[in-house]
mmCIF file of C-alpha atoms in Angstrom:
data_model
loop_
_atom_site.group_PDB
_atom_site.id
_atom_site.type_symbol
_atom_site.label_atom_id
_atom_site.label_comp_id
_atom_site.label_asym_id
_atom_site.label_seq_id
_atom_site.Cartn_x
_atom_site.Cartn_y
_atom_site.Cartn_z
ATOM 1 C CA MET A 11 62.947 -58.860 140.236
ATOM 2 C CA ASN A 12 61.845 -55.807 141.651
ATOM 3 C CA LYS A 13 61.129 -55.769 145.499
ATOM 4 C CA HIS A 14 59.267 -53.069 147.270
ATOM 5 C CA LEU A 15 59.578 -52.357 150.898
ATOM 6 C CA GLU A 16 56.268 -51.334 152.609
ATOM 7 C CA ILE A 17 56.596 -49.141 155.627
ATOM 8 C CA ARG A 18 54.265 -50.548 158.191
ATOM 9 C CA TRP A 19 55.015 -48.369 161.105
ATOM 10 C CA LEU A 20 57.250 -45.427 162.199
ATOM 11 C CA THR A 21 58.540 -44.890 165.499
ATOM 12 C CA ALA A 22 60.353 -41.818 166.904
ATOM 13 C CA PHE A 23 63.123 -42.473 169.194
ATOM 14 C CA ILE A 24 64.392 -39.705 171.688
ATOM 15 C CA ASP A 25 67.802 -40.363 172.986
ATOM 16 C CA ARG A 26 69.026 -38.705 176.031
ATOM 17 C CA PRO A 27 72.114 -38.901 178.364
ATOM 18 C CA ALA A 28 71.445 -40.403 181.702
ATOM 19 C CA ALA A 29 71.746 -36.771 183.438
ATOM 20 C CA THR A 30 68.643 -35.554 181.463
ATOM 21 C CA PHE A 31 66.837 -38.762 180.771
ATOM 22 C CA ASP A 32 64.374 -38.696 183.602
ATOM 23 C CA ALA A 33 63.454 -34.927 183.119
ATOM 24 C CA SER A 34 63.102 -35.445 179.337
ATOM 25 C CA VAL A 35 60.842 -38.515 179.775
ATOM 26 C CA ALA A 36 58.566 -36.710 182.082
ATOM 27 C CA PHE A 37 58.244 -33.804 179.784
ATOM 28 C CA TRP A 38 57.309 -36.010 176.738
ATOM 29 C CA ALA A 39 55.054 -38.132 178.867
ATOM 30 C CA GLU A 40 53.226 -35.030 179.977
ATOM 31 C CA ILE A 41 52.809 -33.348 176.508
ATOM 32 C CA THR A 42 51.678 -36.687 174.807
ATOM 33 C CA ALA A 43 49.394 -37.907 177.668
ATOM 34 C CA SER A 44 51.362 -41.085 177.960
ATOM 35 C CA SER A 45 52.750 -43.363 180.610
ATOM 36 C CA LEU A 46 56.084 -45.038 180.683
ATOM 37 C CA SER A 47 56.415 -48.599 179.967
ATOM 38 C CA ALA A 48 58.667 -51.028 181.911
ATOM 39 C CA PRO A 49 62.377 -50.552 180.909
ATOM 40 C CA ARG A 50 63.963 -53.093 178.723
ATOM 41 C CA GLY A 51 67.131 -53.992 176.975
ATOM 42 C CA ASP A 52 70.851 -54.016 178.085
ATOM 43 C CA ASN A 53 70.959 -51.912 181.270
ATOM 44 C CA HIS A 54 67.253 -51.173 181.016
ATOM 45 C CA LYS A 55 68.101 -48.256 178.547
ATOM 46 C CA PHE A 56 64.840 -48.522 176.300
ATOM 47 C CA ALA A 57 61.259 -47.770 177.038
ATOM 48 C CA THR A 58 58.104 -46.868 175.367
ATOM 49 C CA LEU A 59 55.711 -43.964 175.951
ATOM 50 C CA LEU A 60 52.415 -45.592 176.045
ATOM 51 C CA PRO A 61 49.425 -43.284 174.935
ATOM 52 C CA GLN A 62 45.991 -43.511 176.675
ATOM 53 C CA GLY A 63 44.362 -44.455 173.401
ATOM 54 C CA GLY A 64 46.015 -45.741 170.125
ATOM 55 C CA ASP A 65 49.298 -47.298 169.236
ATOM 56 C CA ALA A 66 52.715 -46.464 170.805
ATOM 57 C CA TYR A 67 54.793 -44.389 168.349
ATOM 58 C CA LEU A 68 57.471 -42.714 170.702
ATOM 59 C CA ARG A 69 60.244 -44.580 172.304
ATOM 60 C CA VAL A 70 63.063 -43.302 174.638
ATOM 61 C CA GLN A 71 66.555 -44.376 175.056
ATOM 62 C CA ARG A 72 69.161 -43.624 177.882
ATOM 63 C CA SER A 73 72.279 -42.968 175.794
ATOM 64 C CA ALA A 74 75.898 -41.993 176.577
ATOM 65 C CA GLU A 75 75.892 -39.949 173.551
ATOM 66 C CA SER A 76 74.703 -36.389 172.781
ATOM 67 C CA PRO A 77 70.868 -35.921 172.741
ATOM 68 C CA ARG A 78 69.267 -36.846 169.571
ATOM 69 C CA VAL A 79 65.974 -37.827 167.807
ATOM 70 C CA HIS A 80 65.855 -40.455 165.135
ATOM 71 C CA LEU A 81 63.076 -42.342 163.263
ATOM 72 C CA ASP A 82 62.908 -46.052 163.021
ATOM 73 C CA LEU A 83 61.089 -47.458 159.865
ATOM 74 C CA HIS A 84 59.449 -50.827 160.525
ATOM 75 C CA VAL A 85 59.229 -52.676 157.095
#
């Protein structure tokens, strides 16, 4: 049987170390005209940038690792 996955949504994650997290979030919120959701997850390290209109597509994560960006496919 052949199963096909259907991508229903695509989310971009921006991971930043604690030292640059707030400045990075402020930057992305400004250029996307978004506001920051309430933090969630272990140690409140995840949040979503909420656009003024439309669906959220950009999330941020406070990370101990080097800065990076990755895509999450929701199937």
